[in-house]
Amino acid sequence: MTRIKDVAREAGVSVATVSRVLTGGPVSTGLRAKVETAIRATGYRPNLSARRLRSQHSRTIGLIVSDIRNPFFTAVSRAVEDAAYDAGMRVILCNTDENPEKEALYLRLMQEERVTGLIFAPTRISAEALSQSPLDFPTVLIDRAGPPGLHDAVVLDNAAAAGTLVSHLLEQGYRRIGGLFGNTSTTGVERHAGFAAMLSARGLAAPAQFVAPTADAGEAELLRWLAAPDRPDAVIASNGQLLLGAARAVRRLGLSMPHDLAVAGFDNETWTGLVGPGLTVIEQPVHEIGTTAMQLLFDRLSRPGGPARKMVLSGRPILRGSTGPRLRAVAN
């Protein structure tokens, strides 16, 4: 096995110089080039585990998301990885399927790996547990809020975004507006609050169903709801997967949007512009969420004693044909 002293001999430098190159320490450009050439020539691979034990950190960012198949988290993960790469750091990505047991497992893994910091999208259960079980590394929460003042966080203004969708539907003439909300995170709770507040302000009922935040669950629930006598004439889905499920239900029943049912939701994925007349959505600033989370993490690493910060970003409504005017829909 090639050792660090072999690299030093090949490059004609000290072991300490090789170590500084490997850890990003201060080394002249010329010496760095010589060491890097020697590393390639000898095939040396650093023992990362041993280095972590000596330095107590790994230059590794942990990233724990709830569903990597969800395009929202795919895009956020890309932004996190880009920022980590630019900073010379690696990313360990874990997917939890909204399962608190998997979250606990991966949090232990992050401790074992001695990650430098963590970006985390927790379930409500895990978010609430953070106050009882402090983490050993700087942590930034994304998409979901945790206990106030405990960790930095980057979230959407969820209540305002949901209220925007309700307001648009009311302006279009809809009054029986239902909501499909995810039941595992604070995001669904906050979006429901904005949904219910806007309808209550107009003296209207706010029928809502809380389900698993998956396309299958959204489709099944909307099929059941549309078969009931109190079916809505418009529905808002609180995330992209539930919106996909709602679109499937409309297609399965042979309904037309907005003539039979107006549909709106979250996440401006490519497919949302291709379904029917196009789906009205709130576009989330996914890249900004990822880059802001990384900036908060870097700030926390450089100034560990400051108060926790919560960055609240705004969504952008993308209005399409799925929420066309109610009177026109009825006439057609």
Coordinates of C-alpha atoms in Angstrom, one line a residue, residues 29-326:
T29 CA 1.3 26.7 -6.3
G30 CA 4.6 25.1 -7.4
L31 CA 4.8 22.7 -4.5
R32 CA 1.1 21.8 -4.7
A33 CA 1.6 20.9 -8.4
K34 CA 4.6 18.7 -7.5
V35 CA 2.6 16.9 -4.8
E36 CA -0.4 16.3 -7.0
T37 CA 1.8 14.9 -9.7
A38 CA 3.4 12.5 -7.2
I39 CA 0.0 11.5 -5.9
R40 CA -1.1 10.5 -9.4
A41 CA 2.2 8.8 -10.1
T42 CA 2.1 6.6 -6.9
G43 CA -1.6 6.0 -6.9
Y44 CA -1.8 7.2 -3.4
R45 CA -5.3 7.2 -1.8
P46 CA -5.6 9.0 1.5
N47 CA -7.1 7.2 4.5
L48 CA -10.1 9.4 5.1
S49 CA -11.2 7.5 8.2
A50 CA -7.9 8.0 9.9
R51 CA -7.8 11.7 8.9
R52 CA -11.3 12.2 10.4
L53 CA -10.2 10.7 13.7
R54 CA -7.2 13.0 13.8
S55 CA -9.0 16.2 12.7
Q56 CA -12.4 15.6 14.3
H57 CA -14.1 16.6 11.0
S58 CA -14.4 15.2 7.5
R59 CA -15.0 18.1 5.1
T60 CA -18.2 16.3 4.4
I61 CA -21.7 17.7 4.3
G62 CA -24.6 15.4 5.3
L63 CA -27.8 15.8 3.3
I64 CA -30.9 14.0 4.6
V65 CA -34.1 14.4 2.5
S66 CA -37.5 12.8 2.7
D67 CA -38.0 11.6 -0.8
I68 CA -35.3 11.9 -3.5
R69 CA -37.8 10.9 -6.1
N70 CA -39.6 14.2 -5.5
P71 CA -38.2 16.6 -8.1
F72 CA -38.2 19.3 -5.4
F73 CA -35.7 17.5 -3.3
T74 CA -33.7 16.4 -6.4
A75 CA -33.3 20.1 -7.4
V76 CA -32.4 21.2 -3.9
S77 CA -29.9 18.3 -3.6
R78 CA -28.2 19.5 -6.8
A79 CA -27.8 23.0 -5.5
V80 CA -26.3 21.7 -2.2
E81 CA -23.9 19.4 -4.0
D82 CA -22.8 22.3 -6.3
A83 CA -22.1 24.6 -3.4
A84 CA -20.2 21.8 -1.5
Y85 CA -18.1 21.0 -4.6
D86 CA -17.2 24.6 -5.0
A87 CA -16.0 24.6 -1.4
G88 CA -13.9 21.5 -1.8
M89 CA -16.3 19.3 0.2
R90 CA -18.2 16.1 -0.3
V91 CA -21.8 15.2 0.2
I92 CA -23.4 12.1 1.8
L93 CA -27.0 11.9 0.6
C94 CA -29.6 9.9 2.5
N95 CA -33.3 9.3 1.7
T96 CA -35.7 8.7 4.5
D97 CA -39.1 8.1 2.8
E98 CA -40.7 10.3 5.5
N99 CA -39.8 7.5 8.1
P100 CA -38.6 8.8 11.5
E101 CA -36.8 5.5 12.2
K102 CA -34.7 5.9 9.0
E103 CA -34.1 9.5 10.0
A104 CA -32.7 8.4 13.4
L105 CA -30.5 5.8 11.7
Y106 CA -29.1 8.4 9.3
L107 CA -28.5 10.9 12.0
R108 CA -26.4 8.3 13.8
L109 CA -24.6 7.7 10.6
M110 CA -23.8 11.4 10.3
Q111 CA -22.3 11.3 13.8
E112 CA -20.2 8.3 13.0
E113 CA -18.9 9.9 9.8
R114 CA -18.1 13.1 11.8
V115 CA -19.7 15.3 9.1
T116 CA -18.8 18.9 9.1
G117 CA -22.4 19.9 8.9
L118 CA -25.9 18.7 8.0
I119 CA -28.7 19.9 5.7
F120 CA -31.9 18.1 6.9
A121 CA -35.6 18.0 5.8
P122 CA -37.2 16.3 8.9
T123 CA -40.6 14.8 9.5
R124 CA -42.6 16.6 12.2
I125 CA -41.7 13.8 14.6
S126 CA -38.0 14.2 14.1
A127 CA -38.2 18.0 14.1
E128 CA -39.9 18.0 17.5
A129 CA -37.3 15.5 18.8
L130 CA -34.4 17.8 18.0
S131 CA -35.0 19.9 21.1
Q132 CA -34.6 16.8 23.3
S133 CA -31.6 15.3 21.3
P134 CA -29.2 18.0 20.3
L135 CA -27.0 17.2 17.3
D136 CA -23.2 17.3 17.5
F137 CA -22.7 19.3 14.3
P138 CA -24.1 22.5 12.8
T139 CA -27.5 21.8 11.1
V140 CA -29.7 23.7 8.7
L141 CA -33.3 22.6 8.2
I142 CA -34.8 22.9 4.8
D143 CA -38.5 22.9 3.7
R144 CA -39.6 22.0 7.2
A145 CA -39.4 24.1 10.4
G146 CA -38.0 22.9 13.7
P147 CA -38.2 24.1 17.3
P148 CA -37.9 28.0 17.2
G149 CA -34.4 29.3 17.8
L150 CA -32.7 25.9 17.8
H151 CA -31.4 25.5 14.2
D152 CA -30.9 27.7 11.2
A153 CA -33.6 27.0 8.6
V154 CA -34.7 27.8 5.0
V155 CA -38.4 27.5 4.3
L156 CA -41.0 28.8 1.9
D157 CA -43.7 31.2 3.1
N158 CA -46.1 28.3 3.1
A159 CA -49.2 29.9 4.5
A160 CA -48.9 32.9 2.1
A161 CA -48.3 30.6 -0.9
A162 CA -51.4 28.5 -0.1
G163 CA -53.4 31.6 0.5
T164 CA -52.4 32.9 -3.0
L165 CA -53.8 29.8 -4.6
V166 CA -57.1 30.1 -2.7
S167 CA -57.4 33.8 -3.5
H168 CA -56.9 33.0 -7.2
L169 CA -59.5 30.3 -7.2
L170 CA -62.0 32.6 -5.4
E171 CA -61.4 35.3 -8.0
Q172 CA -62.1 32.7 -10.7
G173 CA -65.5 32.0 -9.1
Y174 CA -64.9 28.8 -7.2
R175 CA -66.4 28.4 -3.8
R176 CA -66.2 24.7 -2.9
I177 CA -62.4 24.5 -2.7
G178 CA -60.9 21.4 -1.1
G179 CA -57.3 20.7 -0.1
L180 CA -55.0 17.6 -0.1
F181 CA -52.2 18.1 2.4
G182 CA -49.2 15.9 3.4
N183 CA -49.5 14.5 6.9
T184 CA -45.8 14.0 7.8
S185 CA -44.2 17.4 7.8
T186 CA -44.7 20.9 9.1
T187 CA -45.0 22.0 5.5
G188 CA -48.5 20.5 5.1
V189 CA -49.6 22.0 8.4
E190 CA -48.4 25.5 7.4
R191 CA -50.0 25.3 3.9
H192 CA -53.2 24.1 5.4
A193 CA -53.2 27.0 7.8
G194 CA -52.9 29.5 4.9
F195 CA -55.6 27.6 3.0
A196 CA -58.1 27.6 5.9
A197 CA -57.4 31.2 6.9
M198 CA -58.2 32.5 3.4
L199 CA -61.4 30.6 3.1
S200 CA -62.5 31.4 6.6
A201 CA -62.0 35.1 5.9
R202 CA -64.6 34.8 3.2
G203 CA -67.0 32.8 5.4
L204 CA -66.4 29.6 3.4
A205 CA -65.8 26.0 4.6
A206 CA -62.3 24.7 4.2
P207 CA -62.6 20.9 3.6
A208 CA -59.3 19.2 3.8
Q209 CA -57.8 15.7 3.7
F210 CA -54.4 14.9 5.2
V211 CA -52.7 11.9 3.5
A212 CA -49.3 10.5 3.0
P213 CA -47.4 12.9 0.7
T214 CA -47.3 10.5 -2.3
A215 CA -48.9 10.4 -5.7
D216 CA -50.6 7.1 -5.0
A217 CA -52.2 8.5 -1.8
G218 CA -53.3 11.7 -3.5
E219 CA -54.9 9.8 -6.3
A220 CA -56.7 7.4 -4.1
E221 CA -58.0 10.2 -1.8
L222 CA -59.3 12.4 -4.6
L223 CA -61.0 9.5 -6.3
R224 CA -62.9 8.8 -3.0
W225 CA -63.7 12.5 -2.5
L226 CA -65.0 13.0 -6.1
A227 CA -67.4 10.0 -5.6
A228 CA -68.9 11.7 -2.5
P229 CA -71.9 14.0 -2.5
D230 CA -69.9 16.8 -1.0
R231 CA -67.3 16.8 -3.8
P232 CA -65.3 20.0 -4.3
D233 CA -65.4 22.0 -7.6
A234 CA -61.7 22.9 -7.1
V235 CA -58.8 21.2 -5.3
I236 CA -55.4 22.4 -4.1
A237 CA -52.6 19.8 -3.6
S238 CA -49.9 20.8 -1.1
N239 CA -46.9 19.3 -2.9
G240 CA -45.8 18.1 -6.3
Q241 CA -46.4 14.4 -5.6
L242 CA -50.0 15.0 -4.4
L243 CA -50.6 17.2 -7.4
L244 CA -49.5 14.4 -9.7
G245 CA -51.9 12.1 -7.9
A246 CA -54.7 14.6 -8.4
A247 CA -53.9 14.8 -12.1
R248 CA -54.0 11.0 -12.3
A249 CA -57.4 10.9 -10.6
V250 CA -58.8 13.5 -13.1
R251 CA -57.6 11.4 -16.0
R252 CA -58.8 8.1 -14.6
L253 CA -62.4 9.5 -14.2
G254 CA -62.3 11.1 -17.7
L255 CA -62.8 14.6 -16.2
S256 CA -61.8 17.8 -17.8
M257 CA -60.0 20.7 -16.1
P258 CA -61.3 23.2 -15.2
H259 CA -64.8 22.3 -16.6
D260 CA -65.3 19.4 -14.2
L261 CA -62.7 20.2 -11.6
A262 CA -60.2 23.0 -11.2
V263 CA -56.8 21.8 -9.9
A264 CA -53.9 23.8 -8.5
G265 CA -50.8 22.9 -6.4
F266 CA -47.1 23.3 -5.7
D267 CA -43.9 22.8 -7.7
N268 CA -43.4 24.0 -11.2
E269 CA -42.1 20.7 -12.7
T270 CA -41.9 20.3 -16.5
W271 CA -44.8 17.9 -16.6
T272 CA -47.2 20.4 -15.0
G273 CA -47.2 22.5 -18.1
L274 CA -48.1 19.4 -20.3
V275 CA -51.1 18.0 -18.4
G276 CA -54.5 19.1 -19.9
P277 CA -54.6 22.9 -20.2
G278 CA -51.6 23.1 -17.9
L279 CA -51.7 23.1 -14.1
T280 CA -51.6 26.2 -12.0
V281 CA -48.8 26.0 -9.4
I282 CA -46.7 27.8 -6.9
E283 CA -43.1 27.7 -8.2
Q284 CA -40.7 27.3 -5.4
P285 CA -37.2 28.8 -5.5
V286 CA -35.6 25.4 -5.3
H287 CA -32.0 26.3 -6.3
E288 CA -32.1 29.3 -3.9
I289 CA -33.3 27.1 -1.1
G290 CA -30.3 24.8 -1.5
T291 CA -27.7 27.6 -1.9
T292 CA -29.1 29.6 1.0
A293 CA -29.0 26.5 3.2
M294 CA -25.3 26.0 2.3
Q295 CA -24.5 29.7 3.0
L296 CA -26.2 29.5 6.4
L297 CA -24.2 26.3 7.1
F298 CA -20.9 28.0 6.1
D299 CA -21.8 31.0 8.2
R300 CA -22.5 28.8 11.2
L301 CA -19.2 27.0 10.8
S302 CA -17.3 30.3 10.8
R303 CA -19.4 31.9 13.5
P304 CA -20.8 29.1 15.7
G305 CA -22.1 31.2 18.5
G306 CA -24.6 33.3 16.8
P307 CA -28.4 33.1 17.1
A308 CA -30.3 30.7 14.8
R309 CA -31.6 32.3 11.6
K310 CA -34.7 31.4 9.7
M311 CA -34.8 32.5 6.0
V312 CA -38.4 32.6 4.6
L313 CA -38.5 32.7 0.8
S314 CA -41.4 33.5 -1.5
G315 CA -43.0 31.3 -4.1
R316 CA -44.2 32.5 -7.5
P317 CA -47.7 31.7 -8.8
I318 CA -47.7 30.2 -12.4
L319 CA -51.3 30.6 -13.6
R320 CA -52.5 28.1 -16.2
G321 CA -55.7 26.7 -17.7
S322 CA -56.5 24.2 -14.9
T323 CA -58.0 27.1 -12.9
G324 CA -59.9 28.9 -15.6
P325 CA -63.0 30.9 -14.7
R326 CA -65.8 29.0 -13.0

